[in-house]
Short mmCIF file of C-alpha atoms and ligand atoms in Angstrom, two decimals:
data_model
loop_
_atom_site.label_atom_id
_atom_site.label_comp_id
_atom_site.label_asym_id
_atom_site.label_seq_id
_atom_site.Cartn_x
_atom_site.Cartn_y
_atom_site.Cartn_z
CA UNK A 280 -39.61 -16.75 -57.48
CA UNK A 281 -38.85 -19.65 -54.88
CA UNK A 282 -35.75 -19.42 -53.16
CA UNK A 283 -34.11 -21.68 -50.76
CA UNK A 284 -31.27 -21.20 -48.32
CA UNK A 285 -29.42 -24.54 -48.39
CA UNK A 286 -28.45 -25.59 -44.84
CA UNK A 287 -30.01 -28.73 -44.88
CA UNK A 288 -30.51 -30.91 -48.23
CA UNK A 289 -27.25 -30.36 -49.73
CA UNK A 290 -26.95 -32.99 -52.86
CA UNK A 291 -23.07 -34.21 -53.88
CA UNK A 292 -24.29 -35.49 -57.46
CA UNK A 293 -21.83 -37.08 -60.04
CA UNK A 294 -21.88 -37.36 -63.53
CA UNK A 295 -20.94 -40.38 -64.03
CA UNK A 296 -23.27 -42.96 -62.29
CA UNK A 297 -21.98 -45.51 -59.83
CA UNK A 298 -23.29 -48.17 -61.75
CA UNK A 299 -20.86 -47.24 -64.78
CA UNK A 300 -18.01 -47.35 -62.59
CA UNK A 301 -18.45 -50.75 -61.28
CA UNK A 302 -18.58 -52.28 -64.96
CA UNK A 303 -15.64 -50.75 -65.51
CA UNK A 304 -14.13 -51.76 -62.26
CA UNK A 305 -15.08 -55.49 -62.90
CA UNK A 306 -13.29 -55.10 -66.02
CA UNK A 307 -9.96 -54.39 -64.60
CA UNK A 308 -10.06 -50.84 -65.27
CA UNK A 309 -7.88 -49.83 -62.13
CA UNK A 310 -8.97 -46.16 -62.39
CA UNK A 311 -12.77 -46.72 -62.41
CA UNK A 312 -11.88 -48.91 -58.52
CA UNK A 313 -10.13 -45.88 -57.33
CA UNK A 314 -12.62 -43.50 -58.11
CA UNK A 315 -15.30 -45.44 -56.32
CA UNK A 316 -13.20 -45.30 -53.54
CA UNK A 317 -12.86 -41.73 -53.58
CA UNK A 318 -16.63 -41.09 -53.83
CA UNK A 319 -17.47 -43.66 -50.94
CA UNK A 320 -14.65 -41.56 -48.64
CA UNK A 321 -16.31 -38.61 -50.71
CA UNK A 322 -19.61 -39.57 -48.95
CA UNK A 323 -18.07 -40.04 -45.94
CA UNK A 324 -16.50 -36.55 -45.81
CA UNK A 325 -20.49 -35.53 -46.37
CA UNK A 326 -21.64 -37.58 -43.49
CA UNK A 327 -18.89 -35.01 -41.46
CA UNK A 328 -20.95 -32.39 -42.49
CA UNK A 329 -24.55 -34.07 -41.41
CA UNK A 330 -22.41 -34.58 -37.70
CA UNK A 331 -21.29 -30.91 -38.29
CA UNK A 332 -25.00 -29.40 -37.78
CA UNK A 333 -24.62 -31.41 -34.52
CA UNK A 334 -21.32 -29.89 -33.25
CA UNK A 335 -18.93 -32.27 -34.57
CA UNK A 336 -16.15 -30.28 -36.00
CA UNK A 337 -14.62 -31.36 -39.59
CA UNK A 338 -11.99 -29.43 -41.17
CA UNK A 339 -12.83 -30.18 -44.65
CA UNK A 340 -16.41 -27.26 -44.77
CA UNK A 341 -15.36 -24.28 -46.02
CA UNK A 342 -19.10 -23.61 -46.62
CA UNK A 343 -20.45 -21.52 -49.47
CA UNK A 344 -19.00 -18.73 -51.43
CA UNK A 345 -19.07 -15.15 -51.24
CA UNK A 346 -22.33 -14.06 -52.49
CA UNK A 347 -23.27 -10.99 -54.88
CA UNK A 348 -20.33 -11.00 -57.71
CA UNK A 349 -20.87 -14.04 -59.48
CA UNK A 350 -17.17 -14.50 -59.44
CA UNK A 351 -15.68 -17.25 -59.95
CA UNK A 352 -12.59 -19.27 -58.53
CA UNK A 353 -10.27 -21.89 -59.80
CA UNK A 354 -8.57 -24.06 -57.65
CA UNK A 355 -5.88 -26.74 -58.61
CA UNK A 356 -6.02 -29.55 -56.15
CA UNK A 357 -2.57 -30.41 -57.91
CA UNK A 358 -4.14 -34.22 -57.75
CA UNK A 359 -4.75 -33.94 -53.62
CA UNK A 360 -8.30 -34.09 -52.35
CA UNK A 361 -8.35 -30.90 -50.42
CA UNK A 362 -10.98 -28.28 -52.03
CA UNK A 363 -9.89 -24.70 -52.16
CA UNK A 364 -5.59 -25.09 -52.04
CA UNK A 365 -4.42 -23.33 -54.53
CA UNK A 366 -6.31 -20.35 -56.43
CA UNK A 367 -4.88 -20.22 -59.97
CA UNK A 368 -7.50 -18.48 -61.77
CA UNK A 369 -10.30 -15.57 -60.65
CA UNK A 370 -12.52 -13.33 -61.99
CA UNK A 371 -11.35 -10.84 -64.74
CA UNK A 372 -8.07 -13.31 -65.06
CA UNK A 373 -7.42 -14.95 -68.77
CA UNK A 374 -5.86 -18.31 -69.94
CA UNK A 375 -3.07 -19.67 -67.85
CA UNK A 376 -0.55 -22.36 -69.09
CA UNK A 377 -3.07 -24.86 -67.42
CA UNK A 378 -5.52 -25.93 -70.57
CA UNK A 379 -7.91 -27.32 -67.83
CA UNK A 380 -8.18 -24.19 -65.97
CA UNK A 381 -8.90 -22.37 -68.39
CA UNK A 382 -11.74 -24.82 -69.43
CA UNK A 383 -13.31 -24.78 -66.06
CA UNK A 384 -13.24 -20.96 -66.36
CA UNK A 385 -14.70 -20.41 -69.56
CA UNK A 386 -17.80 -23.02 -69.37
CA UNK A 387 -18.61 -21.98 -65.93
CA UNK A 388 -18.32 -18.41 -67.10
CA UNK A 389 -20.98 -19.27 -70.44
CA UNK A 390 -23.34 -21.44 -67.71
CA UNK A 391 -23.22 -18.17 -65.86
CA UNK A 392 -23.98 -15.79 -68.40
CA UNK A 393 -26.61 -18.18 -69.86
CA UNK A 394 -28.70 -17.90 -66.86
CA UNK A 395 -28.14 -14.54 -65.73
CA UNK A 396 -28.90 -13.43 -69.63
CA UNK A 397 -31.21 -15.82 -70.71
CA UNK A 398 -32.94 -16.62 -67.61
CA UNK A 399 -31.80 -13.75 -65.78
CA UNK A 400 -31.21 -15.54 -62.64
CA UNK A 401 -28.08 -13.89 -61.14
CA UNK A 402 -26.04 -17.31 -60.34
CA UNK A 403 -26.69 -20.54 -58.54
CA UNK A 404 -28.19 -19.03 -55.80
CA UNK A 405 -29.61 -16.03 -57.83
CA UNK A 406 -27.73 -13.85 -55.51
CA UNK A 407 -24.38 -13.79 -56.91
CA UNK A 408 -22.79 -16.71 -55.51
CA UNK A 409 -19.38 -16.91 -56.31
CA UNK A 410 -18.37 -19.89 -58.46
CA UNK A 411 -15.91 -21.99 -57.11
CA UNK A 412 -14.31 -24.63 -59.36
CA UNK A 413 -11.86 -27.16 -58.20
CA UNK A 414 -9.19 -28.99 -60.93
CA UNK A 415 -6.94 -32.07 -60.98
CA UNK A 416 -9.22 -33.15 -58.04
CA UNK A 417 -7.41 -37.01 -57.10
CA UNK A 418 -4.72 -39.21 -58.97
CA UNK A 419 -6.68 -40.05 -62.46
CA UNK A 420 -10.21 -39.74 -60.97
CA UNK A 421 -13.21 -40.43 -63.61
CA UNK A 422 -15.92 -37.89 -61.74
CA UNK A 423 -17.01 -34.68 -61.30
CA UNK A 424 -19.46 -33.58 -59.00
CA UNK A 425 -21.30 -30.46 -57.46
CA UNK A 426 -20.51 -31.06 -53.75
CA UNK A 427 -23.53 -28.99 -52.13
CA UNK A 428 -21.09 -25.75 -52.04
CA UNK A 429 -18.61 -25.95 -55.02
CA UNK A 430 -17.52 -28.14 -58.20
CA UNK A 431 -14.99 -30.76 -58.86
CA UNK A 432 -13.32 -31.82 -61.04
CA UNK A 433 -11.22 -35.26 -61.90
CA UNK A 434 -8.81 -35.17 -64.54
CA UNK A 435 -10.31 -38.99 -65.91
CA UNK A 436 -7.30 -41.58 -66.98
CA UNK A 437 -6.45 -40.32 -70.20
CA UNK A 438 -7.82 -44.04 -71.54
CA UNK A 439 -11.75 -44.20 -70.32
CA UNK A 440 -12.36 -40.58 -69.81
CA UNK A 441 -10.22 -37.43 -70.34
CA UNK A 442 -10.86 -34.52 -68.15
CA UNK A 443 -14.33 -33.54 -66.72
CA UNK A 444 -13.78 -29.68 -67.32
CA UNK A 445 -13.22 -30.39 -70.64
CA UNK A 446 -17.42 -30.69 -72.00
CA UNK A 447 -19.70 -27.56 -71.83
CA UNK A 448 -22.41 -30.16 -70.79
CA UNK A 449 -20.94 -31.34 -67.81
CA UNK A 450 -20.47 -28.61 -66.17
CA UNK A 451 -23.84 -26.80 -67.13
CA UNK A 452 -25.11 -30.18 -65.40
CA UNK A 453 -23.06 -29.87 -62.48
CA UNK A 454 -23.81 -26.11 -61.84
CA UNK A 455 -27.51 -26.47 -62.53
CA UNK A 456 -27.44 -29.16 -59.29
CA UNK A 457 -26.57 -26.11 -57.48
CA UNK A 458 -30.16 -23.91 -58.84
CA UNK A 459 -32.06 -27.01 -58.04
CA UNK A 460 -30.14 -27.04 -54.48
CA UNK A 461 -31.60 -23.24 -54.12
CA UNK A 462 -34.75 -23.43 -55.73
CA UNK A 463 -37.11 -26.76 -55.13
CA UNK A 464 -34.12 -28.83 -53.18
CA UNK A 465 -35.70 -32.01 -55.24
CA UNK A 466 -34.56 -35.21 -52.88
CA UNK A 467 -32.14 -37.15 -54.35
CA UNK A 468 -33.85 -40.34 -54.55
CA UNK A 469 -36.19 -41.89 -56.46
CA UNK A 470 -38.38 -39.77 -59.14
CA UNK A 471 -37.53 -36.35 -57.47
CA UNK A 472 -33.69 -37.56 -57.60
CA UNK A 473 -34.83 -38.31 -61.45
CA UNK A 474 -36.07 -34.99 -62.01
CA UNK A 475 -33.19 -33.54 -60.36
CA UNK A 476 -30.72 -35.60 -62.88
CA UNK A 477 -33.17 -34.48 -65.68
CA UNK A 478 -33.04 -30.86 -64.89
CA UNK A 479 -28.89 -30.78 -64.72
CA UNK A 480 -28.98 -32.71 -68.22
CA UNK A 481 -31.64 -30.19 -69.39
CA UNK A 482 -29.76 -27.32 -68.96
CA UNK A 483 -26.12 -28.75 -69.52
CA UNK A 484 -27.80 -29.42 -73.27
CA UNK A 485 -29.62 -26.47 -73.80
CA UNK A 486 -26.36 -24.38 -73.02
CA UNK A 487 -24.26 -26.22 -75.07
CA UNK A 488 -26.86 -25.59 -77.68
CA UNK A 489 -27.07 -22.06 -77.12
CA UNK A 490 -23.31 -21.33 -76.94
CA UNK A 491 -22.73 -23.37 -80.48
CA UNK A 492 -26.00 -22.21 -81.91
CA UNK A 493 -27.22 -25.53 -82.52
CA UNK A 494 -30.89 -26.44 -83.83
CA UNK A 495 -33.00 -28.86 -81.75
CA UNK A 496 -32.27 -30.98 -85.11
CA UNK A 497 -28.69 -30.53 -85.94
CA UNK A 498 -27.52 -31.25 -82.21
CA UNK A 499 -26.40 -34.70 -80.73
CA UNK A 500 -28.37 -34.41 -77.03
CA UNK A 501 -25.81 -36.62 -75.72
CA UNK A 502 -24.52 -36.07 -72.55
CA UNK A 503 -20.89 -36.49 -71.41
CA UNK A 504 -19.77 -37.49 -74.81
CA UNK A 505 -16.49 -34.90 -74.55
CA UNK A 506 -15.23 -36.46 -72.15
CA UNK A 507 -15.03 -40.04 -73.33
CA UNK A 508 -11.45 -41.15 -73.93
CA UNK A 509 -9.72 -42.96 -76.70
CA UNK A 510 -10.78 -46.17 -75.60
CA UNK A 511 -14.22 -45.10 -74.94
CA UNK A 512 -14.61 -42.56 -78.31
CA UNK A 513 -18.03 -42.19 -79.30
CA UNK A 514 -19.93 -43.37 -76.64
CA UNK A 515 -21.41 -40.55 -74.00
CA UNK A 516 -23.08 -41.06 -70.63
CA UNK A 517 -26.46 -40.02 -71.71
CA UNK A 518 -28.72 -39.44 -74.73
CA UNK A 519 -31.88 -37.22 -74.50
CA UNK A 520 -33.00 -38.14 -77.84
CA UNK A 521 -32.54 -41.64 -77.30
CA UNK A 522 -32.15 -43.01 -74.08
CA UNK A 523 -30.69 -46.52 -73.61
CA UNK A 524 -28.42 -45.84 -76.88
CA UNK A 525 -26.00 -43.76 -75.24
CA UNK A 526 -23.21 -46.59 -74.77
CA UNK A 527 -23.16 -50.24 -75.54
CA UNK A 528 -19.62 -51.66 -74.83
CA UNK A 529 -18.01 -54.38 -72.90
CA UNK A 530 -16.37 -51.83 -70.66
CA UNK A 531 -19.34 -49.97 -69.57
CA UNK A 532 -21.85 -52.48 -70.38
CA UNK A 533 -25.12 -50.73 -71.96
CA UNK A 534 -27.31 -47.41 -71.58
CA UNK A 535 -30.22 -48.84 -68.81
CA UNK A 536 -32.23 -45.38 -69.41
CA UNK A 537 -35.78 -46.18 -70.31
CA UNK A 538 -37.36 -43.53 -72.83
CA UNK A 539 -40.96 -44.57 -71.77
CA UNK A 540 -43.09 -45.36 -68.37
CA UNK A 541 -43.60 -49.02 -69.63
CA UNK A 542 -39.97 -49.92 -69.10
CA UNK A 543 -39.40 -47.87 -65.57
CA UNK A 544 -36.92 -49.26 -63.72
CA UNK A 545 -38.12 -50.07 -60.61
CA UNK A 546 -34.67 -51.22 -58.58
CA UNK A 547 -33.04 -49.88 -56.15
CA UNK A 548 -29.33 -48.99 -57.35
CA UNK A 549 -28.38 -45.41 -58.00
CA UNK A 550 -30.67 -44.00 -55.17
CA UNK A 551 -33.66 -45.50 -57.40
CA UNK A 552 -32.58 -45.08 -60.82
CA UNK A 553 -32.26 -41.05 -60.44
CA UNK A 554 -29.67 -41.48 -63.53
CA UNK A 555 -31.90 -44.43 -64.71
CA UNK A 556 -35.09 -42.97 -65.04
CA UNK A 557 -34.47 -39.26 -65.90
CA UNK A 558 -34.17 -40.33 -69.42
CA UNK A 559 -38.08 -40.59 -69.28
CA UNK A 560 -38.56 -36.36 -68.28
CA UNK A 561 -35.29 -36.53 -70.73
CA UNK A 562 -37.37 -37.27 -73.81
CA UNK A 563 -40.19 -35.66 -73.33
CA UNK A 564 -38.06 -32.80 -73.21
CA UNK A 565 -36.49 -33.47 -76.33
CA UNK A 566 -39.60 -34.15 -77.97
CA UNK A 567 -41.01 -30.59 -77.48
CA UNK A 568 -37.52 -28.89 -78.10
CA UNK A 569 -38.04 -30.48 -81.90
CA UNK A 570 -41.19 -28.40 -81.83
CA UNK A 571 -40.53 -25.76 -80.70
CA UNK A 572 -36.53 -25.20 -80.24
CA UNK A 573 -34.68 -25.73 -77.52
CA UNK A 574 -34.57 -21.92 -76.39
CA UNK A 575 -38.37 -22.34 -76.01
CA UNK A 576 -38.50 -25.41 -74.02
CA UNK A 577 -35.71 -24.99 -71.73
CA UNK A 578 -37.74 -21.52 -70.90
CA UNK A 579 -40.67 -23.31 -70.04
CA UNK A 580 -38.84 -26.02 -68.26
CA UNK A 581 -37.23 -22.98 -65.95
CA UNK A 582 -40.31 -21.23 -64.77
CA UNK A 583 -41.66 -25.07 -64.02
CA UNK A 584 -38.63 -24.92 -61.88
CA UNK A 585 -39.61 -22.41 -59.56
CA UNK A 586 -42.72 -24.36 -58.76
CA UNK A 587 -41.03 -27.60 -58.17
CA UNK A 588 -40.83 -28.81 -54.45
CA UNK A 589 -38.56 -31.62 -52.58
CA UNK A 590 -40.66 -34.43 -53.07
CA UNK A 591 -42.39 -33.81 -56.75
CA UNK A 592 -42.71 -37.02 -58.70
CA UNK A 593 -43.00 -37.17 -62.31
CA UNK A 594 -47.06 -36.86 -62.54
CA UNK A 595 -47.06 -33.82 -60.48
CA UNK A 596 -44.04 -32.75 -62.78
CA UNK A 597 -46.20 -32.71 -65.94
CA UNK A 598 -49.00 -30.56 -64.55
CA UNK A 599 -46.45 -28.11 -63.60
CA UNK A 600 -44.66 -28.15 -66.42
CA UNK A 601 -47.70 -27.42 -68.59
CA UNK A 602 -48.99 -24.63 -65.98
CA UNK A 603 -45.95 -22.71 -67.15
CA UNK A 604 -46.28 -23.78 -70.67
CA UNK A 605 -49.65 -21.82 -70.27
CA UNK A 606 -48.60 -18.94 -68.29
CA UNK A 607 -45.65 -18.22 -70.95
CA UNK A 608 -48.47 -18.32 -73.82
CA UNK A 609 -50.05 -15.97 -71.96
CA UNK A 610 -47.02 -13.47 -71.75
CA UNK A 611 -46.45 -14.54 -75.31
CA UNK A 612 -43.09 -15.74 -74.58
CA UNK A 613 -43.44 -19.19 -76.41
CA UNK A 614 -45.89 -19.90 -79.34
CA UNK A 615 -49.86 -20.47 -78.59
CA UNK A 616 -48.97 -24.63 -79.77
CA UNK A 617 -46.98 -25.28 -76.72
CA UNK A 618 -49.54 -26.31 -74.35
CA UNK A 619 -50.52 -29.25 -76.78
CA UNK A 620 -46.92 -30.08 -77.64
CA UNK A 621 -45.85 -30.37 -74.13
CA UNK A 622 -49.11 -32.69 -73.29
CA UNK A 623 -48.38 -34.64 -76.28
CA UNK A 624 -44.81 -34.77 -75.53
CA UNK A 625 -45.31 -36.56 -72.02
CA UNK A 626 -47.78 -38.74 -73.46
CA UNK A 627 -45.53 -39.92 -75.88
CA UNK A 628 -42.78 -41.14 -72.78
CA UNK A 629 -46.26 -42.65 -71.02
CA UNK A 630 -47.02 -39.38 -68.56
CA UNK A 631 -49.08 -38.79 -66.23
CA UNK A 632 -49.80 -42.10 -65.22
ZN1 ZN B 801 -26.08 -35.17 -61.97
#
């Protein structure tokens, strides 16, 4: 297997797009304006890092983890924006008074254990990097994001979103931006930021799945929708199974994801549509997961992973993806149909080109 150290393409990837946030921001929603603040000062605090490799000093790295124990850490920012102040939770610890805490533990603990028993990849690095999970991150802030070393997470305003470590899915999502960080390092931009988007929602579904035992066919795909508030009940971020439906409001405006190559989106917000245009790789995975379960799929999807590189676009996706759709019919790991299913699968979202 490929491995990566990560001293130079380190992502800081949110779940909720920017583009959602400024709907919600021209509709007066005072929390959504905030929280774009915080990720532009966010993004700043990363540019300190960049001038870091060049000697600058900034006191906000405290670099990776420890490595080989999986363990992981819970933080309570206490609503500051300082990572790493105040440890409330580690390894071998259960439930505090703090309901949060506890659900940043316990997810990150079944993300774990899904990949190091499922997958058997031994963390996000596959070495046993610790997992470090920060809580209340800022005053009502709608995010959470993997930061290139750790996880945050905003507690959302109790009327648009409730808190991020509150959905299975999110933080499956967040943590697998940390196995793409160590594995293929897929840019951030354009249709290798799309795959990278695709591969977070991948897995945050498929171990939300596998944790409530869900068929391809009994489960919702949607992505984000635990964290929706009261105002915002029923809608989710994303929807695998049908992209472009996942919200339709006059808060958040509607879904943009196409579910086919005709409708690509071809601007230039959101780094190129990486949260845009995933929901085409999002589909396709969907559509073999009916066939063949979800289990099955997001196997195949994982060894593709390994083969990935920075700049893979979608076409050059597919052949890899079918590549270890074959080698896992060889092993006998997932049924002889497979090959066809995933070929028909991409077809059916307008792939290859
Ligand atoms: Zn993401």
């Amino acid at each position: 297997m490929h491995k990566k150290t990560c001293s130079n393409k380190k992502c800081q990837c949110f779940i909720v797009p920017n583009y959602i946030l400024e709907n919600l921001a021209q509709n007066e929603v005072e929390a959504a304006r905030i929280s774009l603040a915080k990720s532009r000062q966010m993004r700043r605090r990363r540019a300190l890092k960049e001038y870091d490799i060049n000697g600058v000093v900034s006191l906000t790295d405290a670099g990776p983890g420890h490595r080989g124990e999986s363990a992981r850490h819970v933080y309570d920012c206490k609503g500051g924006t300082t990572l790493r102040v105040n440890e409330v939770l580690k390894e071998g610890e259960r439930s505090i008074g703090d309901p949060v805490a506890n659900h940043a533990y316990d997810y990150s603990g079944i993300v774990r254990d899904y990949f190091k028993n499922v997958l058997h990849r031994d963390s996000i690095d596959n070495e046993g990097l610790d997992l470090i999970l920060n809580v209340h991150y800022g005053d009502d802030y709608t995010n959470a994001f993997w930061d290139g070393d750790e996880m945050v997470f905003g507690d959302g305003d109790g009327e648009m979103f409730i808190s991020f470590a509150n959905s299975l899915d999110v933080v499956g999502h967040e943590l697998t931006h940390g196995i793409t960080q160590f594995t293929s390092g897929l840019e951030y931009n354009g249709q290798s930021g799309a795959l990278n988007e695709h591969l977070s929602d991948v897995f945050g579904i498929a171990i939300k799945q596998y944790h409530l035992q869900q068929t391809a066919e009994d489960a919702d795909w949607l992505i984000g929708a635990d964290i929706m508030g009261p105002t915002l009940k029923g809608q989710a971020l994303r929807s695998m199974k049908a992209p472009g439906t996942a919200y339709d409001n006059k808060l958040m405006g509607k879904d943009p994801q196409p579910d086919h190559m005709r409708n690509y989106f071809h601007g230039e917000r959101d780094n190129n549509g990486v949260h845009i245009n995933s929901g085409i790789p999002n589909k396709a995975f969907y559509l073999v997961a009916k066939e063949i379960e979800t289990d099955k799929a997001a196997l195949i999807w994982y060894h593709a992973m390994q083969s990935l590189y920075a700049t893979t676009k979608f076409n050059q996706f597919v052949q890899i993806v079918i590549k270890a759709a074959q080698k896992l019919v060889d092993s006998g790991d997932v049924p002889e149909k497979a090959i066809k299913i995933v070929e028909s699968a991409f077809k059916a979202v307008g792939l290859p080109e």
